[in-house]
Amino acid sequence: MSATAKPPVAAKTPAAEASPGRGALRRNLPPARRFLAGRKRVLVRLGGWSLLESAQTFLGGYCLAQALDRGFLAGQTGTGLLWLAVAAASILGAGPPMRGVFAQLAELTEPLRDALVRRAVRQALRRAVTDPARTDDRSDTGAVSRLTHQTEIVRDSFAGLVLTVRAFVFNAVGALIGLLALAPELLLVVLPPLVLGIALFLATLLPMASAQRDFLDADEAVAEGVGAVSAGHRDLVACGAQADAAERTGRLIDVAERTSRVLARWAALRTVALGVAGQLPVLLLLVTTPWLLRQGVTTGALAGALTYLLQALLPALHSMMTALGAAGTRLLVVVDRFQDATTVSAPPKVPAAAQAPAPVAEAARPPGRRPSRTAPAVEVRDVTHAYGPDSPPVLERLHLTVRRGEHIAVVGPSGIGKSTLAGVVSGLVAPDDGTVLLGGEPVTGRTAQDLADRRVLIPQQAYVFTGSVRDNLLHLRPDATSRELAHAVRTLGAEPLVHRLGGPDAVLDPRSLSHGERQLLALCRAYLSAAPLVLLDEATCHLDPAAEARAERAFAERAFTDGTRARDGALIVVAHRLSSARRADRVLVLDGTEPRFGTHEELLTSSALYRDLFGHWQRTPSPPVGR
């Protein structure tokens, strides 16, 4: 056997991707434009109510300037009070316009939320079809989050953005018209820093969104990596891969730290932009006051300009920058999650139910050729497979031949490609290159029923469904007799479990079973299958060592009640414990450099990784298990 298999590496982090914030914007702008284009009347009504707010902004500064210049400073107290009364009336009259604004806002936000809920439901249904394992008792929490929390984030963020951007735009219109009406020279002082600060802020939006997405993805990658290490600690200890797991987790943490620093730098630049646009106009107005007075600008006009800046323009600008910088980037990231929610980067482990369609009568099964009785049970020829064009191959130019009646164990660190190999051999994962033969015939192009006739795969997450115990056990072979069922249950040591459940005809509630009990029922189901090739992908990891040994011996010596034996096939075990390798005829070691294939004694000489794994296993106390 000759092959090259590269060691697993940490998944490509979002920080390494090219400008995901810009990609998110490109993906989300067309749907956003279509959404807004369908609500032009609402936008026109919203703009109409907002124009009244612009009038209030204009009157606030203009009336104050006139009250000073024409009233109090000119000795006309009554005139000054009259102008102030006009300004007060404009403030008191702001109630109806704001009520109209919020009414139109609801016409925008609620349809958006409804559209996102429909999209989340469609994505959850699509994920349930393409990834059935996610419909187990551990539900798709991402779909639930999109349906509830994330839709509320989008609705609230969108509403806040509409309010703040609208307020800034129409307050700016009123303030700038007011400054122009008071004295055009005021615009020469106020506009340059205002435009400069806004331009600087807008330039940070896309990088800020990209940095925020990278930070969120890196944080999720850390949580996922730590969770995977926690869930797979037995595999790590059994394979002696603690140092490798710690190194990969450390790399994820380093990436998260770098993304947080990048996010902090962009946040600092946004603060600078806010200072330029929000504080510099006031400072310049005060510094240039002597020059403005020499140009004929009145004291009232200066007071009115300060009113426009401090009470209208700058608060609206601060609110808009804060909303766009925080809620806006968050909105961009969350909406992009709705776009990407159905993307699956790597095929998941497939439940047993995916190996065959629902039970049908034998007469309805399409005829298929049986595997050749002279060809090897399994041939893997020059197979290469990677989970993505930029990912390193999990399997690279792998060759493997499994003889008929042979019991093979596959060992190696977690993530090295053991489950991928099981998926490729079973026909559930199509390799990027190479050929897989079962009984001398290619595995590609087979129907689900034809594959079910040739092999049975039991993954780590055993599949059971609501129904009778008998229905669960006969799922892959509905025509099996009661005698055959009892034989399988007895051989696998599942009699106490079936008795506790109430017998074969008792109704089974999957939620009431432990993971080990699910695995035991799935093993009985696989034992009843007539398929010659059996693949156990850590299908006994939740059983104790004695039960695991009994199950593996039963499959290696599988015999039916009529005396026939399924020895024209083979048994391939993705090993959870090294004791599985001791029971196997030969062992495949995936070590990340050059896979080794041979007997236990041969591998102790030829494979340093196997020696380390076996030495570590021997030092770990465990009940004695015979072959």
PDB file of N, CA and C in Angstrom, residues 13-24 203-220 255-270 325-326 328-330 332-333 337:
ATOM      1  N   THR A  13      -9.542  30.245   8.651  1.00  0.00           N
ATOM      2  CA  THR A  13     -10.307  31.196   9.428  1.00  0.00           C
ATOM      3  C   THR A  13     -10.850  32.291   8.545  1.00  0.00           C
ATOM      4  N   PRO A  14     -11.943  32.910   8.985  1.00  0.00           N
ATOM      5  CA  PRO A  14     -12.494  33.994   8.198  1.00  0.00           C
ATOM      6  C   PRO A  14     -11.526  35.137   8.017  1.00  0.00           C
ATOM      7  N   ALA A  15     -10.610  35.300   8.968  1.00  0.00           N
ATOM      8  CA  ALA A  15      -9.664  36.397   8.840  1.00  0.00           C
ATOM      9  C   ALA A  15      -8.778  36.246   7.639  1.00  0.00           C
ATOM     10  N   ALA A  16      -8.657  35.015   7.156  1.00  0.00           N
ATOM     11  CA  ALA A  16      -7.808  34.779   5.990  1.00  0.00           C
ATOM     12  C   ALA A  16      -8.540  34.995   4.692  1.00  0.00           C
ATOM     13  N   GLU A  17      -9.820  35.171   4.743  1.00  0.00           N
ATOM     14  CA  GLU A  17     -10.585  35.333   3.528  1.00  0.00           C
ATOM     15  C   GLU A  17     -10.465  36.759   3.023  1.00  0.00           C
ATOM     16  N   ALA A  18     -10.717  36.955   1.772  1.00  0.00           N
ATOM     17  CA  ALA A  18     -10.574  38.274   1.156  1.00  0.00           C
ATOM     18  C   ALA A  18     -11.827  39.093   1.357  1.00  0.00           C
ATOM     19  N   SER A  19     -11.706  40.100   2.232  1.00  0.00           N
ATOM     20  CA  SER A  19     -12.745  41.112   2.397  1.00  0.00           C
ATOM     21  C   SER A  19     -14.141  40.552   2.454  1.00  0.00           C
ATOM     22  N   PRO A  20     -14.487  39.777   3.510  1.00  0.00           N
ATOM     23  CA  PRO A  20     -15.838  39.257   3.584  1.00  0.00           C
ATOM     24  C   PRO A  20     -16.881  40.333   3.753  1.00  0.00           C
ATOM     25  N   GLY A  21     -16.467  41.511   4.333  1.00  0.00           N
ATOM     26  CA  GLY A  21     -17.450  42.574   4.461  1.00  0.00           C
ATOM     27  C   GLY A  21     -17.885  43.101   3.102  1.00  0.00           C
ATOM     28  N   ARG A  22     -16.945  43.242   2.177  1.00  0.00           N
ATOM     29  CA  ARG A  22     -17.302  43.689   0.830  1.00  0.00           C
ATOM     30  C   ARG A  22     -18.136  42.638   0.118  1.00  0.00           C
ATOM     31  N   GLY A  23     -17.770  41.374   0.319  1.00  0.00           N
ATOM     32  CA  GLY A  23     -18.580  40.311  -0.281  1.00  0.00           C
ATOM     33  C   GLY A  23     -19.984  40.305   0.274  1.00  0.00           C
ATOM     34  N   ALA A  24     -20.114  40.541   1.581  1.00  0.00           N
ATOM     35  CA  ALA A  24     -21.447  40.603   2.177  1.00  0.00           C
ATOM     36  C   ALA A  24     -22.244  41.753   1.585  1.00  0.00           C
ATOM     37  N   ALA A 203     -15.505  55.680   4.777  1.00  0.00           N
ATOM     38  CA  ALA A 203     -14.412  54.828   4.307  1.00  0.00           C
ATOM     39  C   ALA A 203     -14.128  53.673   5.269  1.00  0.00           C
ATOM     40  N   THR A 204     -14.535  53.803   6.533  1.00  0.00           N
ATOM     41  CA  THR A 204     -14.284  52.733   7.508  1.00  0.00           C
ATOM     42  C   THR A 204     -15.416  51.718   7.577  1.00  0.00           C
ATOM     43  N   LEU A 205     -16.542  51.970   6.911  1.00  0.00           N
ATOM     44  CA  LEU A 205     -17.706  51.108   7.102  1.00  0.00           C
ATOM     45  C   LEU A 205     -17.444  49.676   6.640  1.00  0.00           C
ATOM     46  N   LEU A 206     -17.001  49.517   5.389  1.00  0.00           N
ATOM     47  CA  LEU A 206     -16.780  48.162   4.867  1.00  0.00           C
ATOM     48  C   LEU A 206     -15.663  47.430   5.605  1.00  0.00           C
ATOM     49  N   PRO A 207     -14.492  48.067   5.828  1.00  0.00           N
ATOM     50  CA  PRO A 207     -13.478  47.366   6.633  1.00  0.00           C
ATOM     51  C   PRO A 207     -13.969  47.039   8.035  1.00  0.00           C
ATOM     52  N   MET A 208     -14.789  47.925   8.613  1.00  0.00           N
ATOM     53  CA  MET A 208     -15.320  47.661   9.948  1.00  0.00           C
ATOM     54  C   MET A 208     -16.256  46.455   9.916  1.00  0.00           C
ATOM     55  N   ALA A 209     -17.088  46.364   8.877  1.00  0.00           N
ATOM     56  CA  ALA A 209     -17.974  45.198   8.747  1.00  0.00           C
ATOM     57  C   ALA A 209     -17.163  43.930   8.558  1.00  0.00           C
ATOM     58  N   SER A 210     -16.122  44.014   7.741  1.00  0.00           N
ATOM     59  CA  SER A 210     -15.255  42.848   7.526  1.00  0.00           C
ATOM     60  C   SER A 210     -14.588  42.423   8.823  1.00  0.00           C
ATOM     61  N   ALA A 211     -14.070  43.412   9.578  1.00  0.00           N
ATOM     62  CA  ALA A 211     -13.411  43.081  10.840  1.00  0.00           C
ATOM     63  C   ALA A 211     -14.395  42.509  11.852  1.00  0.00           C
ATOM     64  N   GLN A 212     -15.619  43.047  11.866  1.00  0.00           N
ATOM     65  CA  GLN A 212     -16.596  42.533  12.812  1.00  0.00           C
ATOM     66  C   GLN A 212     -17.013  41.114  12.447  1.00  0.00           C
ATOM     67  N   ARG A 213     -17.171  40.830  11.158  1.00  0.00           N
ATOM     68  CA  ARG A 213     -17.511  39.466  10.749  1.00  0.00           C
ATOM     69  C   ARG A 213     -16.373  38.509  11.094  1.00  0.00           C
ATOM     70  N   ASP A 214     -15.118  38.929  10.822  1.00  0.00           N
ATOM     71  CA  ASP A 214     -13.972  38.089  11.163  1.00  0.00           C
ATOM     72  C   ASP A 214     -13.939  37.806  12.661  1.00  0.00           C
ATOM     73  N   PHE A 215     -14.217  38.839  13.452  1.00  0.00           N
ATOM     74  CA  PHE A 215     -14.194  38.660  14.903  1.00  0.00           C
ATOM     75  C   PHE A 215     -15.269  37.679  15.355  1.00  0.00           C
ATOM     76  N   LEU A 216     -16.492  37.831  14.825  1.00  0.00           N
ATOM     77  CA  LEU A 216     -17.564  36.923  15.208  1.00  0.00           C
ATOM     78  C   LEU A 216     -17.267  35.491  14.762  1.00  0.00           C
ATOM     79  N   ASP A 217     -16.772  35.331  13.528  1.00  0.00           N
ATOM     80  CA  ASP A 217     -16.468  33.991  13.034  1.00  0.00           C
ATOM     81  C   ASP A 217     -15.323  33.358  13.812  1.00  0.00           C
ATOM     82  N   ALA A 218     -14.291  34.160  14.124  1.00  0.00           N
ATOM     83  CA  ALA A 218     -13.174  33.625  14.902  1.00  0.00           C
ATOM     84  C   ALA A 218     -13.626  33.234  16.301  1.00  0.00           C
ATOM     85  N   ASP A 219     -14.509  34.036  16.889  1.00  0.00           N
ATOM     86  CA  ASP A 219     -15.034  33.699  18.211  1.00  0.00           C
ATOM     87  C   ASP A 219     -15.840  32.403  18.163  1.00  0.00           C
ATOM     88  N   GLU A 220     -16.655  32.240  17.106  1.00  0.00           N
ATOM     89  CA  GLU A 220     -17.413  31.000  16.959  1.00  0.00           C
ATOM     90  C   GLU A 220     -16.482  29.816  16.703  1.00  0.00           C
ATOM     91  N   VAL A 255      -5.909  33.526  16.323  1.00  0.00           N
ATOM     92  CA  VAL A 255      -6.653  34.198  15.262  1.00  0.00           C
ATOM     93  C   VAL A 255      -7.722  35.107  15.862  1.00  0.00           C
ATOM     94  N   ALA A 256      -8.417  34.617  16.895  1.00  0.00           N
ATOM     95  CA  ALA A 256      -9.440  35.440  17.545  1.00  0.00           C
ATOM     96  C   ALA A 256      -8.830  36.696  18.165  1.00  0.00           C
ATOM     97  N   GLU A 257      -7.646  36.560  18.739  1.00  0.00           N
ATOM     98  CA  GLU A 257      -6.979  37.734  19.320  1.00  0.00           C
ATOM     99  C   GLU A 257      -6.616  38.749  18.238  1.00  0.00           C
ATOM    100  N   ARG A 258      -6.088  38.251  17.108  1.00  0.00           N
ATOM    101  CA  ARG A 258      -5.721  39.173  16.027  1.00  0.00           C
ATOM    102  C   ARG A 258      -6.945  39.895  15.476  1.00  0.00           C
ATOM    103  N   THR A 259      -8.042  39.177  15.301  1.00  0.00           N
ATOM    104  CA  THR A 259      -9.244  39.830  14.769  1.00  0.00           C
ATOM    105  C   THR A 259      -9.790  40.860  15.744  1.00  0.00           C
ATOM    106  N   SER A 260      -9.684  40.596  17.037  1.00  0.00           N
ATOM    107  CA  SER A 260     -10.163  41.586  18.015  1.00  0.00           C
ATOM    108  C   SER A 260      -9.305  42.843  17.981  1.00  0.00           C
ATOM    109  N   ARG A 261      -7.994  42.674  17.751  1.00  0.00           N
ATOM    110  CA  ARG A 261      -7.123  43.852  17.650  1.00  0.00           C
ATOM    111  C   ARG A 261      -7.448  44.666  16.387  1.00  0.00           C
ATOM    112  N   VAL A 262      -7.686  43.982  15.281  1.00  0.00           N
ATOM    113  CA  VAL A 262      -8.061  44.680  14.050  1.00  0.00           C
ATOM    114  C   VAL A 262      -9.359  45.447  14.254  1.00  0.00           C
ATOM    115  N   LEU A 263     -10.336  44.804  14.886  1.00  0.00           N
ATOM    116  CA  LEU A 263     -11.612  45.464  15.159  1.00  0.00           C
ATOM    117  C   LEU A 263     -11.412  46.693  16.033  1.00  0.00           C
ATOM    118  N   ALA A 264     -10.527  46.595  17.032  1.00  0.00           N
ATOM    119  CA  ALA A 264     -10.277  47.738  17.915  1.00  0.00           C
ATOM    120  C   ALA A 264      -9.634  48.891  17.149  1.00  0.00           C
ATOM    121  N   ARG A 265      -8.723  48.579  16.201  1.00  0.00           N
ATOM    122  CA  ARG A 265      -8.091  49.654  15.426  1.00  0.00           C
ATOM    123  C   ARG A 265      -9.107  50.389  14.552  1.00  0.00           C
ATOM    124  N   TRP A 266     -10.009  49.644  13.916  1.00  0.00           N
ATOM    125  CA  TRP A 266     -11.022  50.311  13.104  1.00  0.00           C
ATOM    126  C   TRP A 266     -11.987  51.114  13.975  1.00  0.00           C
ATOM    127  N   ALA A 267     -12.284  50.616  15.175  1.00  0.00           N
ATOM    128  CA  ALA A 267     -13.138  51.378  16.088  1.00  0.00           C
ATOM    129  C   ALA A 267     -12.461  52.680  16.501  1.00  0.00           C
ATOM    130  N   ALA A 268     -11.144  52.652  16.701  1.00  0.00           N
ATOM    131  CA  ALA A 268     -10.421  53.882  17.040  1.00  0.00           C
ATOM    132  C   ALA A 268     -10.463  54.876  15.892  1.00  0.00           C
ATOM    133  N   LEU A 269     -10.300  54.388  14.661  1.00  0.00           N
ATOM    134  CA  LEU A 269     -10.367  55.283  13.512  1.00  0.00           C
ATOM    135  C   LEU A 269     -11.767  55.878  13.369  1.00  0.00           C
ATOM    136  N   ARG A 270     -12.799  55.089  13.691  1.00  0.00           N
ATOM    137  CA  ARG A 270     -14.155  55.625  13.636  1.00  0.00           C
ATOM    138  C   ARG A 270     -14.331  56.741  14.664  1.00  0.00           C
ATOM    139  N   GLY A 325     -21.859  52.515  12.595  1.00  0.00           N
ATOM    140  CA  GLY A 325     -20.640  51.832  12.968  1.00  0.00           C
ATOM    141  C   GLY A 325     -20.866  50.584  13.783  1.00  0.00           C
ATOM    142  N   ALA A 326     -21.942  50.552  14.581  1.00  0.00           N
ATOM    143  CA  ALA A 326     -22.200  49.383  15.421  1.00  0.00           C
ATOM    144  C   ALA A 326     -23.354  48.566  14.860  1.00  0.00           C
ATOM    145  N   GLY A 328     -25.051  49.061  12.150  1.00  0.00           N
ATOM    146  CA  GLY A 328     -24.976  48.859  10.705  1.00  0.00           C
ATOM    147  C   GLY A 328     -24.098  47.687  10.328  1.00  0.00           C
ATOM    148  N   THR A 329     -22.892  47.616  10.902  1.00  0.00           N
ATOM    149  CA  THR A 329     -22.017  46.481  10.597  1.00  0.00           C
ATOM    150  C   THR A 329     -22.597  45.187  11.141  1.00  0.00           C
ATOM    151  N   ARG A 330     -23.222  45.256  12.307  1.00  0.00           N
ATOM    152  CA  ARG A 330     -23.856  44.051  12.853  1.00  0.00           C
ATOM    153  C   ARG A 330     -24.989  43.597  11.942  1.00  0.00           C
ATOM    154  N   LEU A 332     -25.209  44.095   8.714  1.00  0.00           N
ATOM    155  CA  LEU A 332     -24.613  43.531   7.507  1.00  0.00           C
ATOM    156  C   LEU A 332     -24.167  42.088   7.741  1.00  0.00           C
ATOM    157  N   VAL A 333     -23.542  41.836   8.897  1.00  0.00           N
ATOM    158  CA  VAL A 333     -23.054  40.485   9.200  1.00  0.00           C
ATOM    159  C   VAL A 333     -24.209  39.515   9.391  1.00  0.00           C
ATOM    160  N   ARG A 337     -25.475  36.226   7.227  1.00  0.00           N
ATOM    161  CA  ARG A 337     -25.635  34.868   7.752  1.00  0.00           C
ATOM    162  C   ARG A 337     -26.887  34.217   7.171  1.00  0.00           C
TER     163      ARG A 337
END
